[in-house]
PDB file of C-alpha atoms in Angstrom:
ATOM      1  CA  MET A   1      26.514 -75.563 -31.263  1.00  0.00           C
ATOM      2  CA  ILE A   2      23.453 -74.400 -32.648  1.00  0.00           C
ATOM      3  CA  GLU A   3      23.078 -71.919 -29.191  1.00  0.00           C
ATOM      4  CA  GLN A   4      25.851 -69.770 -30.494  1.00  0.00           C
ATOM      5  CA  HIS A   5      25.446 -66.546 -32.755  1.00  0.00           C
ATOM      6  CA  TYR A   6      25.056 -67.428 -36.787  1.00  0.00           C
ATOM      7  CA  PHE A   7      28.360 -65.822 -37.869  1.00  0.00           C
ATOM      8  CA  GLN A   8      30.073 -68.506 -35.925  1.00  0.00           C
ATOM      9  CA  HIS A   9      28.834 -71.368 -37.600  1.00  0.00           C
ATOM     10  CA  PRO A  10      29.088 -72.073 -41.880  1.00  0.00           C
ATOM     11  CA  ILE A  11      25.951 -71.798 -43.472  1.00  0.00           C
ATOM     12  CA  PRO A  12      25.465 -75.420 -44.169  1.00  0.00           C
ATOM     13  CA  ALA A  13      25.032 -76.304 -40.521  1.00  0.00           C
ATOM     14  CA  ALA A  14      22.296 -73.545 -40.240  1.00  0.00           C
ATOM     15  CA  PHE A  15      20.651 -75.381 -42.963  1.00  0.00           C
ATOM     16  CA  GLU A  16      21.032 -78.734 -41.038  1.00  0.00           C
ATOM     17  CA  HIS A  17      19.167 -77.488 -38.175  1.00  0.00           C
ATOM     18  CA  SER A  18      16.560 -75.405 -39.369  1.00  0.00           C
ATOM     19  CA  ALA A  19      12.805 -76.890 -39.718  1.00  0.00           C
ATOM     20  CA  ILE A  20      12.211 -74.367 -42.470  1.00  0.00           C
ATOM     21  CA  ASP A  21      12.233 -75.324 -45.739  1.00  0.00           C
ATOM     22  CA  PHE A  22      14.789 -73.659 -47.822  1.00  0.00           C
ATOM     23  CA  SER A  23      12.963 -73.253 -50.869  1.00  0.00           C
ATOM     24  CA  ALA A  24       9.757 -72.050 -49.271  1.00  0.00           C
ATOM     25  CA  LEU A  25      11.596 -69.170 -47.782  1.00  0.00           C
ATOM     26  CA  PRO A  26      10.253 -65.722 -48.978  1.00  0.00           C
ATOM     27  CA  LYS A  27      12.524 -62.623 -49.490  1.00  0.00           C
ATOM     28  CA  GLN A  28      13.596 -61.052 -46.623  1.00  0.00           C
ATOM     29  CA  PRO A  29      12.492 -57.551 -46.165  1.00  0.00           C
ATOM     30  CA  HIS A  30      14.863 -54.845 -44.708  1.00  0.00           C
ATOM     31  CA  ILE A  31      14.893 -54.446 -40.759  1.00  0.00           C
ATOM     32  CA  LEU A  32      13.219 -50.745 -40.616  1.00  0.00           C
ATOM     33  CA  ARG A  33      10.006 -52.706 -42.652  1.00  0.00           C
ATOM     34  CA  SER A  34      10.131 -55.568 -40.086  1.00  0.00           C
ATOM     35  CA  TYR A  35      10.192 -53.290 -37.318  1.00  0.00           C
ATOM     36  CA  TRP A  36       7.463 -51.000 -38.885  1.00  0.00           C
ATOM     37  CA  ASN A  37       5.242 -53.783 -39.719  1.00  0.00           C
ATOM     38  CA  VAL A  38       5.371 -55.644 -36.052  1.00  0.00           C
ATOM     39  CA  GLY A  39       4.398 -52.292 -34.348  1.00  0.00           C
ATOM     40  CA  LEU A  40       1.916 -50.976 -37.108  1.00  0.00           C
ATOM     41  CA  LEU A  41      -0.854 -50.176 -34.502  1.00  0.00           C
ATOM     42  CA  LEU A  42       1.637 -48.775 -32.396  1.00  0.00           C
ATOM     43  CA  HIS A  43       3.623 -46.548 -34.879  1.00  0.00           C
ATOM     44  CA  LEU A  44       0.172 -45.249 -35.577  1.00  0.00           C
ATOM     45  CA  SER A  45      -0.679 -44.789 -32.405  1.00  0.00           C
ATOM     46  CA  LEU A  46       2.327 -42.412 -31.729  1.00  0.00           C
ATOM     47  CA  ILE A  47       1.538 -40.409 -34.633  1.00  0.00           C
ATOM     48  CA  ILE A  48      -2.034 -39.863 -32.660  1.00  0.00           C
ATOM     49  CA  PHE A  49      -0.209 -39.056 -29.465  1.00  0.00           C
ATOM     50  CA  VAL A  50       2.129 -36.629 -30.458  1.00  0.00           C
ATOM     51  CA  PHE A  51      -0.782 -34.646 -32.515  1.00  0.00           C
ATOM     52  CA  GLU A  52      -2.763 -34.899 -29.377  1.00  0.00           C
ATOM     53  CA  SER A  53       0.054 -33.565 -27.363  1.00  0.00           C
ATOM     54  CA  TRP A  54       0.119 -30.516 -29.722  1.00  0.00           C
ATOM     55  CA  LEU A  55      -3.559 -29.771 -29.828  1.00  0.00           C
ATOM     56  CA  TYR A  56      -3.783 -30.323 -25.782  1.00  0.00           C
ATOM     57  CA  TYR A  57      -1.059 -28.092 -25.543  1.00  0.00           C
ATOM     58  CA  THR A  58      -2.368 -25.182 -27.728  1.00  0.00           C
ATOM     59  CA  SER A  59      -5.701 -25.671 -25.361  1.00  0.00           C
ATOM     60  CA  LEU A  60      -3.608 -25.327 -22.522  1.00  0.00           C
ATOM     61  CA  SER A  61      -1.944 -22.210 -23.374  1.00  0.00           C
ATOM     62  CA  SER A  62      -4.683 -20.551 -24.210  1.00  0.00           C
ATOM     63  CA  SER A  63      -6.647 -21.290 -20.948  1.00  0.00           C
ATOM     64  CA  TYR A  64      -3.906 -20.242 -18.988  1.00  0.00           C
ATOM     65  CA  GLN A  65      -3.561 -16.928 -21.129  1.00  0.00           C
ATOM     66  CA  GLU A  66      -7.495 -16.445 -20.209  1.00  0.00           C
ATOM     67  CA  GLY A  67      -6.750 -17.007 -16.718  1.00  0.00           C
ATOM     68  CA  ASN A  68      -9.401 -20.471 -16.585  1.00  0.00           C
ATOM     69  CA  PHE A  69      -8.276 -22.153 -13.507  1.00  0.00           C
ATOM     70  CA  PHE A  70     -10.000 -25.463 -13.816  1.00  0.00           C
ATOM     71  CA  LEU A  71      -9.939 -25.684 -18.127  1.00  0.00           C
ATOM     72  CA  THR A  72      -5.764 -25.164 -17.450  1.00  0.00           C
ATOM     73  CA  ILE A  73      -5.854 -27.696 -14.880  1.00  0.00           C
ATOM     74  CA  PHE A  74      -7.988 -29.943 -17.398  1.00  0.00           C
ATOM     75  CA  TRP A  75      -5.767 -29.237 -20.085  1.00  0.00           C
ATOM     76  CA  ALA A  76      -2.674 -29.739 -18.553  1.00  0.00           C
ATOM     77  CA  GLY A  77      -3.963 -33.440 -17.232  1.00  0.00           C
ATOM     78  CA  SER A  78      -4.223 -34.101 -20.857  1.00  0.00           C
ATOM     79  CA  VAL A  79      -1.167 -32.881 -22.250  1.00  0.00           C
ATOM     80  CA  LEU A  80       0.708 -35.460 -19.800  1.00  0.00           C
ATOM     81  CA  PHE A  81      -1.567 -38.075 -20.263  1.00  0.00           C
ATOM     82  CA  ALA A  82      -1.247 -37.818 -24.216  1.00  0.00           C
ATOM     83  CA  PHE A  83       2.432 -36.763 -23.792  1.00  0.00           C
ATOM     84  CA  SER A  84       3.360 -39.831 -21.042  1.00  0.00           C
ATOM     85  CA  HIS A  85       1.943 -42.505 -23.870  1.00  0.00           C
ATOM     86  CA  ILE A  86       4.418 -40.918 -26.620  1.00  0.00           C
ATOM     87  CA  PHE A  87       6.983 -42.626 -24.273  1.00  0.00           C
ATOM     88  CA  LEU A  88       5.121 -46.006 -23.609  1.00  0.00           C
ATOM     89  CA  VAL A  89       3.987 -46.340 -27.180  1.00  0.00           C
ATOM     90  CA  VAL A  90       7.545 -46.711 -28.355  1.00  0.00           C
ATOM     91  CA  MET A  91       8.834 -48.583 -25.260  1.00  0.00           C
ATOM     92  CA  ASP A  92       5.867 -50.877 -26.582  1.00  0.00           C
ATOM     93  CA  GLY A  93       6.734 -51.232 -29.811  1.00  0.00           C
ATOM     94  CA  TRP A  94      11.055 -51.885 -28.868  1.00  0.00           C
ATOM     95  CA  SER A  95       9.841 -54.973 -26.544  1.00  0.00           C
ATOM     96  CA  ARG A  96       7.687 -56.161 -29.295  1.00  0.00           C
ATOM     97  CA  PHE A  97      10.372 -56.162 -31.599  1.00  0.00           C
ATOM     98  CA  GLN A  98      12.416 -58.091 -29.325  1.00  0.00           C
ATOM     99  CA  ASN A  99       9.642 -60.040 -29.380  1.00  0.00           C
ATOM    100  CA  TYR A 100       9.599 -60.616 -33.315  1.00  0.00           C
ATOM    101  CA  LYS A 101      13.437 -61.165 -33.538  1.00  0.00           C
ATOM    102  CA  ARG A 102      13.352 -64.213 -30.768  1.00  0.00           C
ATOM    103  CA  ILE A 103       9.857 -65.649 -31.918  1.00  0.00           C
ATOM    104  CA  LYS A 104      11.937 -65.500 -35.756  1.00  0.00           C
ATOM    105  CA  ASP A 105      15.356 -67.598 -34.250  1.00  0.00           C
ATOM    106  CA  ASN A 106      12.584 -70.275 -32.537  1.00  0.00           C
ATOM    107  CA  LEU A 107      10.364 -70.490 -35.347  1.00  0.00           C
ATOM    108  CA  PHE A 108      13.564 -71.037 -38.095  1.00  0.00           C
ATOM    109  CA  LEU A 109      15.262 -73.729 -35.654  1.00  0.00           C
ATOM    110  CA  HIS A 110      12.014 -75.803 -34.746  1.00  0.00           C
ATOM    111  CA  GLY A 111       9.343 -74.722 -37.007  1.00  0.00           C
ATOM    112  CA  PHE A 112       5.755 -73.856 -35.310  1.00  0.00           C
ATOM    113  CA  ASN A 113       4.204 -75.355 -32.539  1.00  0.00           C
ATOM    114  CA  PRO A 114       0.880 -73.919 -30.926  1.00  0.00           C
ATOM    115  CA  ARG A 115       3.231 -74.085 -27.501  1.00  0.00           C
ATOM    116  CA  MET A 116       4.946 -71.217 -28.875  1.00  0.00           C
ATOM    117  CA  ALA A 117       2.350 -68.785 -29.671  1.00  0.00           C
ATOM    118  CA  TYR A 118       0.570 -69.095 -26.165  1.00  0.00           C
ATOM    119  CA  PRO A 119       2.852 -66.681 -24.157  1.00  0.00           C
ATOM    120  CA  TYR A 120       2.444 -64.248 -27.249  1.00  0.00           C
ATOM    121  CA  MET A 121      -1.475 -64.689 -27.227  1.00  0.00           C
ATOM    122  CA  GLY A 122      -2.387 -62.154 -25.263  1.00  0.00           C
ATOM    123  CA  SER A 123      -2.559 -58.990 -26.970  1.00  0.00           C
ATOM    124  CA  LYS A 124      -2.824 -57.703 -30.389  1.00  0.00           C
ATOM    125  CA  CYS A 125       0.520 -56.276 -30.701  1.00  0.00           C
ATOM    126  CA  GLN A 126       2.098 -59.687 -29.367  1.00  0.00           C
ATOM    127  CA  ARG A 127       0.498 -61.404 -31.833  1.00  0.00           C
ATOM    128  CA  SER A 128       1.179 -59.106 -34.555  1.00  0.00           C
ATOM    129  CA  ALA A 129       5.015 -59.734 -33.608  1.00  0.00           C
ATOM    130  CA  PHE A 130       4.089 -63.223 -34.181  1.00  0.00           C
ATOM    131  CA  LEU A 131       2.413 -62.976 -37.388  1.00  0.00           C
ATOM    132  CA  VAL A 132       5.074 -61.101 -38.800  1.00  0.00           C
ATOM    133  CA  ALA A 133       7.692 -63.251 -38.158  1.00  0.00           C
ATOM    134  CA  ALA A 134       6.117 -66.132 -39.168  1.00  0.00           C
ATOM    135  CA  ALA A 135       5.403 -64.257 -42.137  1.00  0.00           C
ATOM    136  CA  GLU A 136       9.114 -63.710 -43.042  1.00  0.00           C
ATOM    137  CA  LEU A 137       9.845 -67.584 -42.724  1.00  0.00           C
ATOM    138  CA  GLY A 138       6.456 -68.687 -45.237  1.00  0.00           C
ATOM    139  CA  LEU A 139       4.458 -69.783 -42.304  1.00  0.00           C
ATOM    140  CA  GLN A 140       1.812 -67.259 -41.750  1.00  0.00           C
ATOM    141  CA  GLN A 141      -1.051 -69.195 -42.965  1.00  0.00           C
ATOM    142  CA  GLN A 142      -0.231 -71.633 -39.663  1.00  0.00           C
ATOM    143  CA  VAL A 143      -0.382 -68.965 -37.405  1.00  0.00           C
ATOM    144  CA  SER A 144      -3.242 -67.326 -38.554  1.00  0.00           C
ATOM    145  CA  SER A 145      -5.335 -71.014 -38.926  1.00  0.00           C
ATOM    146  CA  PHE A 146      -4.022 -71.599 -35.569  1.00  0.00           C
ATOM    147  CA  TYR A 147      -5.326 -68.497 -33.938  1.00  0.00           C
ATOM    148  CA  GLU A 148      -8.759 -68.809 -35.961  1.00  0.00           C
ATOM    149  CA  ARG A 149      -9.165 -71.996 -34.025  1.00  0.00           C
ATOM    150  CA  MET A 150      -8.607 -70.408 -30.847  1.00  0.00           C
ATOM    151  CA  GLY A 151     -11.249 -67.988 -31.672  1.00  0.00           C
ATOM    152  CA  ILE A 152      -9.044 -65.035 -31.698  1.00  0.00           C
ATOM    153  CA  ARG A 153     -10.073 -62.333 -34.430  1.00  0.00           C
ATOM    154  CA  TRP A 154      -8.530 -59.035 -36.337  1.00  0.00           C
ATOM    155  CA  TYR A 155     -10.878 -57.190 -34.031  1.00  0.00           C
ATOM    156  CA  HIS A 156      -9.881 -57.983 -30.265  1.00  0.00           C
ATOM    157  CA  PHE A 157      -7.614 -55.101 -29.674  1.00  0.00           C
ATOM    158  CA  VAL A 158      -8.024 -55.289 -25.984  1.00  0.00           C
ATOM    159  CA  PRO A 159      -5.825 -57.518 -24.410  1.00  0.00           C
ATOM    160  CA  ARG A 160      -6.793 -60.137 -22.445  1.00  0.00           C
ATOM    161  CA  PHE A 161      -5.239 -59.705 -19.365  1.00  0.00           C
ATOM    162  CA  MET A 162      -6.800 -56.303 -19.064  1.00  0.00           C
ATOM    163  CA  VAL A 163     -10.390 -58.096 -19.048  1.00  0.00           C
ATOM    164  CA  GLN A 164      -9.547 -60.733 -16.810  1.00  0.00           C
ATOM    165  CA  ASP A 165      -6.817 -58.901 -14.305  1.00  0.00           C
ATOM    166  CA  PRO A 166      -8.211 -55.052 -13.620  1.00  0.00           C
ATOM    167  CA  LEU A 167      -5.333 -54.670 -10.970  1.00  0.00           C
ATOM    168  CA  PHE A 168      -2.703 -55.749 -13.930  1.00  0.00           C
ATOM    169  CA  LEU A 169      -1.301 -52.070 -14.015  1.00  0.00           C
ATOM    170  CA  PHE A 170       0.289 -52.904 -10.535  1.00  0.00           C
ATOM    171  CA  LYS A 171       1.842 -56.484 -11.567  1.00  0.00           C
ATOM    172  CA  ARG A 172       5.697 -56.210 -12.146  1.00  0.00           C
ATOM    173  CA  SER A 173       4.870 -58.527 -14.800  1.00  0.00           C
ATOM    174  CA  PHE A 174       2.845 -56.389 -17.032  1.00  0.00           C
ATOM    175  CA  LEU A 175       5.950 -53.194 -16.881  1.00  0.00           C
ATOM    176  CA  SER A 176       8.530 -55.738 -17.794  1.00  0.00           C
ATOM    177  CA  ARG A 177       7.054 -57.965 -20.770  1.00  0.00           C
ATOM    178  CA  THR A 178       5.040 -54.818 -21.756  1.00  0.00           C
ATOM    179  CA  PHE A 179       7.863 -51.880 -21.548  1.00  0.00           C
ATOM    180  CA  LEU A 180      10.987 -53.554 -20.440  1.00  0.00           C
ATOM    181  CA  GLU A 181      11.957 -56.366 -22.930  1.00  0.00           C
ATOM    182  CA  LYS A 182      15.331 -56.505 -22.800  1.00  0.00           C
ATOM    183  CA  TYR A 183      17.508 -56.481 -25.789  1.00  0.00           C
ATOM    184  CA  TYR A 184      17.536 -60.001 -27.947  1.00  0.00           C
ATOM    185  CA  ALA A 185      20.431 -60.388 -30.283  1.00  0.00           C
ATOM    186  CA  PRO A 186      19.162 -62.731 -33.218  1.00  0.00           C
ATOM    187  CA  LYS A 187      21.399 -65.699 -33.634  1.00  0.00           C
ATOM    188  CA  PHE A 188      20.890 -65.546 -37.708  1.00  0.00           C
ATOM    189  CA  ASP A 189      21.086 -63.282 -40.323  1.00  0.00           C
ATOM    190  CA  PHE A 190      18.119 -64.277 -42.630  1.00  0.00           C
ATOM    191  CA  HIS A 191      18.914 -62.001 -45.542  1.00  0.00           C
ATOM    192  CA  GLN A 192      22.716 -63.918 -46.046  1.00  0.00           C
ATOM    193  CA  LEU A 193      20.330 -67.161 -45.598  1.00  0.00           C
ATOM    194  CA  TYR A 194      18.240 -66.108 -48.530  1.00  0.00           C
ATOM    195  CA  GLN A 195      21.098 -64.906 -50.439  1.00  0.00           C
ATOM    196  CA  ARG A 196      22.752 -68.120 -49.924  1.00  0.00           C
ATOM    197  CA  HIS A 197      20.077 -70.222 -50.575  1.00  0.00           C
ATOM    198  CA  GLN A 198      19.431 -68.424 -54.078  1.00  0.00           C
ATOM    199  CA  SER A 199      22.858 -68.778 -55.405  1.00  0.00           C
ATOM    200  CA  THR A 200      23.457 -72.265 -54.215  1.00  0.00           C
ATOM    201  CA  PRO A 201      22.012 -73.594 -57.263  1.00  0.00           C
ATOM    202  CA  THR A 202      23.425 -71.330 -59.471  1.00  0.00           C
ATOM    203  CA  CYS A 203      26.582 -72.147 -57.682  1.00  0.00           C
ATOM    204  CA  LEU A 204      25.971 -75.810 -58.655  1.00  0.00           C
ATOM    205  CA  ALA A 205      24.803 -75.598 -61.929  1.00  0.00           C
ATOM    206  CA  GLU A 206      28.727 -73.951 -62.638  1.00  0.00           C
ATOM    207  CA  LYS A 207      30.166 -76.891 -61.292  1.00  0.00           C
ATOM    208  CA  ASN A 208      28.388 -79.252 -63.343  1.00  0.00           C
TER     209      ASN A 208
END
């Protein structure tokens, strides 16, 4: 069955069930590059929060040594805010990468369908995960066109749910979907699929 892992299937079975035109399949990037591309904004935010934590801590240390109580409290709060966001950004990046792997499998099996994109339209980071998965399968133009038709632009950084539901922080669904996405094991090894497809014409030519 197609629900099993790729390694339990011969290559031709994966070709048969895929909705992707293998002749248009781009060269697959290294997994670390995919991870970077999926969470680009989050990785940049991580760098900023690390720098802020160090900057606020130096200010906190100076205020404490000077005996300034109010500034000490202020900078202590700033340090906690920036330092806690380091972990939140890391967890957010992890969750978006799980989204990316699931999306890529579904796009590979079924091709692009707008219904697939709806659950990932809420935030810039979720859309990035969808776009990266689509780009690695040669479907980026379809997904980008869909987002344009939906009125979504590159500068829409604020997630929709933050505007629609000001109490989102108290919702369990927000925590689970944003920071606690479960590990997703990909069903296909796309590097092997790409390499196998690239070598297929050569093998056929040798047989002829």
